[in-house]
């Protein structure tokens, strides 16, 4: 079983819809990252969080440390949000410079 | 542009050839990471540098792989005697502190025929 599981694997939405992507992990962590990857490969960091909630524009990320679960929400989705969204965790203790990644969620937003 | 730069962006090679990728991190970042990503998977950790010191090398890296960061600035990842299983996207990232935000390059895609 992967240490970081994302759901759904694929998500298709209509422009304007509210979107939720989920991430569950099975190890103790010091931080969780949400990243965005566009076709062609480049990865952009969206959020780094260790508790509570963060908001940036139309994006909201939440984390529940006790339940080992995080969600990424996109409000008023737009076709330009189409990308792969990846959850990654930084383990607590030991080699905390490494990230362990989920497989990603492919989001397609249709106009 | 002062982001993380990787080159070449794409490399097609025949099995058995050697390839080298270069990563130029953000200039003030002393930490540099290499990750590998295969189709449909998340990136996997390969190696980590703090300044010029290579502090960890994943078991994913066989003896055919070597990474350097000679002056603590740019880094190179060399793959010798490439195999088809080496086909992947090789991602470089840098950060200014150990548990800080990572800044990724655009990646170098390797195809081994």
Short mmCIF file of C-alpha atoms in Angstrom, two decimals:
data_model
loop_
_atom_site.label_atom_id
_atom_site.label_comp_id
_atom_site.label_asym_id
_atom_site.label_seq_id
_atom_site.Cartn_x
_atom_site.Cartn_y
_atom_site.Cartn_z
CA UNK A 1 0.00 0.00 0.00
CA UNK A 2 1.35 3.43 -0.94
CA UNK A 3 2.10 5.77 1.92
CA UNK A 4 0.23 8.55 0.11
CA UNK A 5 -3.08 7.83 -1.59
CA UNK A 6 -5.06 10.30 -3.65
CA UNK A 7 -8.63 10.19 -4.84
CA UNK A 8 -10.04 10.38 -7.35
CA UNK A 9 -7.38 9.41 -9.90
CA UNK A 10 -9.26 11.26 -12.64
CA UNK A 11 -11.79 14.02 -12.34
CA UNK A 12 -13.77 15.78 -15.07
CA UNK A 13 -15.75 18.90 -14.23
CA UNK A 14 -17.66 21.64 -15.95
CA UNK A 15 -16.41 25.20 -15.74
CA UNK A 16 -17.64 26.84 -12.57
CA UNK A 17 -17.96 23.67 -10.50
CA UNK A 18 -16.53 23.27 -7.02
CA UNK A 19 -13.82 20.62 -6.99
CA UNK A 20 -12.39 18.53 -4.19
CA UNK A 21 -9.32 16.31 -4.37
CA UNK A 22 -8.46 14.11 -1.43
CA UNK A 23 -5.18 12.87 0.01
CA UNK A 24 -4.70 10.27 2.74
CA UNK A 25 -1.38 9.25 4.20
CA UNK A 26 -0.24 6.54 6.56
CA UNK A 27 2.93 7.95 8.15
CA UNK A 28 3.70 10.68 10.64
CA UNK A 29 4.42 13.90 8.85
CA UNK A 30 5.87 17.31 9.53
CA UNK A 31 4.25 18.92 6.49
CA UNK A 32 2.07 18.20 3.49
CA UNK A 33 2.45 19.78 0.08
CA UNK A 34 -0.01 20.26 -2.73
CA UNK A 35 1.56 20.69 -6.14
CA UNK A 36 0.32 21.27 -9.66
CA UNK A 37 1.83 19.67 -12.74
CA UNK A 38 0.94 20.77 -16.26
CA UNK A 39 1.50 18.70 -19.41
CA UNK A 40 5.19 18.94 -20.25
CA UNK A 41 6.28 18.25 -16.72
CA UNK A 42 6.88 21.43 -14.74
CA UNK A 43 5.71 21.26 -11.12
CA UNK A 44 4.52 24.27 -9.18
CA UNK A 45 4.11 24.30 -5.43
CA UNK A 46 0.61 25.41 -4.40
CA UNK A 47 0.60 24.94 -0.64
CA UNK A 48 2.74 23.69 2.19
CA UNK A 49 0.78 23.11 5.37
CA UNK A 50 1.14 21.34 8.68
CA UNK A 51 -2.19 22.21 10.29
CA UNK A 52 -5.50 23.88 9.64
CA UNK A 53 -6.31 25.58 6.40
CA UNK A 54 -4.68 27.82 3.78
CA UNK A 55 -6.28 29.81 0.99
CA UNK A 56 -4.80 31.33 -2.12
CA UNK A 57 -7.18 32.83 -4.63
CA UNK A 58 -9.67 30.14 -5.64
CA UNK A 59 -7.65 27.37 -4.03
CA UNK A 60 -8.15 26.13 -0.48
CA UNK A 61 -6.15 23.40 1.25
CA UNK A 62 -7.09 21.79 4.53
CA UNK A 63 -5.42 19.17 6.67
CA UNK A 64 -6.59 17.00 9.57
CA UNK A 65 -3.50 15.63 11.27
CA UNK A 66 -5.43 13.25 13.53
CA UNK A 67 -7.22 11.67 10.59
CA UNK A 68 -4.13 11.80 8.34
CA UNK A 69 -6.15 13.44 5.60
CA UNK A 70 -5.93 16.55 3.46
CA UNK A 71 -8.17 18.07 0.82
CA UNK A 72 -7.57 20.52 -1.99
CA UNK A 73 -10.59 22.53 -3.08
CA UNK A 74 -10.95 24.65 -6.19
CA UNK A 75 -13.85 27.09 -6.27
CA UNK A 76 -15.34 28.34 -9.54
CA UNK A 77 -13.18 25.98 -11.60
CA UNK A 78 -11.83 27.13 -14.95
CA UNK A 79 -10.37 25.25 -17.93
CA UNK A 80 -6.95 26.66 -17.08
CA UNK A 81 -7.12 24.67 -13.81
CA UNK A 82 -6.80 21.49 -15.89
CA UNK A 83 -3.64 19.78 -14.68
CA UNK A 84 -2.39 16.96 -12.47
CA UNK A 85 -2.62 17.79 -8.77
CA UNK A 86 -0.16 15.96 -6.56
CA UNK A 87 -0.11 15.51 -2.82
CA UNK A 88 3.27 14.96 -1.15
CA UNK A 89 4.24 14.50 2.46
CA UNK A 90 7.38 15.23 4.40
CA UNK A 91 7.91 12.56 7.05
CA UNK A 92 8.49 13.63 10.61
CA UNK A 93 11.90 12.73 12.00
CA UNK A 94 14.74 11.24 10.03
CA UNK A 95 15.24 12.46 6.48
CA UNK A 96 12.69 15.25 6.51
CA UNK A 97 14.13 16.83 3.39
CA UNK A 98 12.53 14.13 1.23
CA UNK A 99 9.00 14.23 -0.09
CA UNK A 100 6.89 11.12 -0.67
CA UNK A 101 4.44 11.75 -3.47
CA UNK A 102 1.01 10.44 -4.34
CA UNK A 103 0.30 9.37 -7.92
CA UNK A 104 -1.63 12.51 -8.67
CA UNK A 105 -5.17 13.40 -9.70
CA UNK A 106 -5.76 14.37 -13.31
CA UNK A 107 -8.27 17.20 -13.42
CA UNK A 108 -9.98 18.21 -16.64
CA UNK A 109 -12.25 21.24 -16.57
CA UNK A 110 -14.43 21.58 -19.65
CA UNK A 111 -15.75 24.96 -20.83
CA UNK B 1 14.20 34.28 -15.11
CA UNK B 2 15.59 33.14 -11.77
CA UNK B 3 13.73 29.86 -11.42
CA UNK B 4 15.18 26.34 -11.55
CA UNK B 5 16.51 25.57 -15.00
CA UNK B 6 17.03 22.12 -16.47
CA UNK B 7 18.54 21.03 -19.76
CA UNK B 8 18.14 19.41 -22.07
CA UNK B 9 14.36 19.35 -21.84
CA UNK B 10 14.15 16.26 -24.00
CA UNK B 11 16.71 13.58 -24.78
CA UNK B 12 16.24 10.57 -27.02
CA UNK B 13 19.06 8.07 -26.95
CA UNK B 14 19.82 4.52 -27.90
CA UNK B 15 20.22 1.85 -25.28
CA UNK B 16 23.78 1.65 -24.04
CA UNK B 17 24.59 5.33 -24.55
CA UNK B 18 25.51 7.73 -21.75
CA UNK B 19 23.41 10.81 -21.03
CA UNK B 20 23.93 13.81 -18.77
CA UNK B 21 21.34 16.24 -17.44
CA UNK B 22 22.09 19.60 -15.90
CA UNK B 23 20.19 21.52 -13.26
CA UNK B 24 20.76 25.16 -12.32
CA UNK B 25 18.93 25.87 -9.05
CA UNK B 26 17.71 29.20 -7.76
CA UNK B 27 20.95 31.01 -6.99
CA UNK B 28 20.54 31.47 -3.25
CA UNK B 29 19.31 27.91 -2.65
CA UNK B 30 21.92 25.63 -1.13
CA UNK B 31 19.75 22.50 -1.21
CA UNK B 32 19.19 20.57 -4.43
CA UNK B 33 17.17 17.44 -5.13
CA UNK B 34 16.76 15.06 -8.03
CA UNK B 35 13.53 13.12 -8.51
CA UNK B 36 12.43 10.66 -11.20
CA UNK B 37 8.88 10.39 -12.50
CA UNK B 38 7.53 7.63 -14.72
CA UNK B 39 4.25 7.81 -16.58
CA UNK B 40 1.22 7.82 -14.31
CA UNK B 41 3.29 7.89 -11.14
CA UNK B 42 4.32 10.54 -8.68
CA UNK B 43 7.96 11.61 -8.51
CA UNK B 44 10.39 9.39 -6.59
CA UNK B 45 13.37 10.69 -4.65
CA UNK B 46 16.78 10.03 -6.18
CA UNK B 47 19.35 12.14 -4.37
CA UNK B 48 19.90 15.25 -2.23
CA UNK B 49 22.71 17.80 -2.01
CA UNK B 50 23.38 20.36 0.64
CA UNK B 51 25.87 22.70 -0.97
CA UNK B 52 28.38 20.39 -2.70
CA UNK B 53 27.83 17.44 -0.35
CA UNK B 54 25.65 14.57 -1.55
CA UNK B 55 23.88 13.65 1.68
CA UNK B 56 21.64 10.86 0.46
CA UNK B 57 21.35 8.63 -2.56
CA UNK B 58 18.28 6.47 -3.08
CA UNK B 59 18.50 2.73 -3.62
CA UNK B 60 16.71 3.52 -6.89
CA UNK B 61 20.02 4.82 -8.18
CA UNK B 62 22.05 1.94 -9.50
CA UNK B 63 25.79 2.14 -10.04
CA UNK B 64 25.08 3.47 -13.53
CA UNK B 65 23.78 6.72 -12.05
CA UNK B 66 25.98 9.44 -10.66
CA UNK B 67 25.15 12.95 -9.53
CA UNK B 68 27.49 15.79 -8.73
CA UNK B 69 27.30 19.34 -7.53
CA UNK B 70 30.96 20.34 -7.68
CA UNK B 71 30.79 23.96 -6.55
CA UNK B 72 27.54 23.86 -4.69
CA UNK B 73 25.76 25.61 -7.54
CA UNK B 74 24.62 23.65 -10.62
CA UNK B 75 24.27 19.87 -10.55
CA UNK B 76 24.63 17.13 -13.14
CA UNK B 77 22.97 13.73 -13.26
CA UNK B 78 24.73 11.20 -15.48
CA UNK B 79 23.32 7.88 -16.56
CA UNK B 80 25.79 5.43 -18.05
CA UNK B 81 24.88 2.54 -20.35
CA UNK B 82 21.24 3.59 -20.50
CA UNK B 83 18.49 0.96 -20.42
CA UNK B 84 14.90 1.24 -21.60
CA UNK B 85 13.77 1.23 -17.98
CA UNK B 86 15.60 4.51 -17.47
CA UNK B 87 13.02 6.27 -19.65
CA UNK B 88 11.38 8.82 -17.38
CA UNK B 89 11.13 12.49 -16.50
CA UNK B 90 14.06 13.61 -14.36
CA UNK B 91 13.06 16.50 -12.12
CA UNK B 92 15.34 18.83 -10.23
CA UNK B 93 14.22 20.97 -7.31
CA UNK B 94 15.90 23.39 -4.96
CA UNK B 95 15.13 24.95 -1.60
CA UNK B 96 16.67 27.42 0.80
CA UNK B 97 16.16 25.34 3.91
CA UNK B 98 15.86 21.68 4.76
CA UNK B 99 12.13 21.44 5.30
CA UNK B 100 11.19 24.39 3.16
CA UNK B 101 9.17 24.83 0.03
CA UNK B 102 10.59 23.14 -3.04
CA UNK B 103 10.94 24.91 -6.36
CA UNK B 104 10.95 22.55 -9.32
CA UNK B 105 12.42 22.84 -12.77
CA UNK B 106 10.54 21.91 -15.94
CA UNK B 107 12.18 18.48 -15.99
CA UNK B 108 14.31 16.58 -18.49
CA UNK B 109 12.46 13.85 -20.32
CA UNK B 110 14.59 10.85 -21.29
CA UNK B 111 13.52 8.31 -23.89
CA UNK B 112 15.74 5.27 -24.34
CA UNK B 113 15.11 3.36 -27.57
#
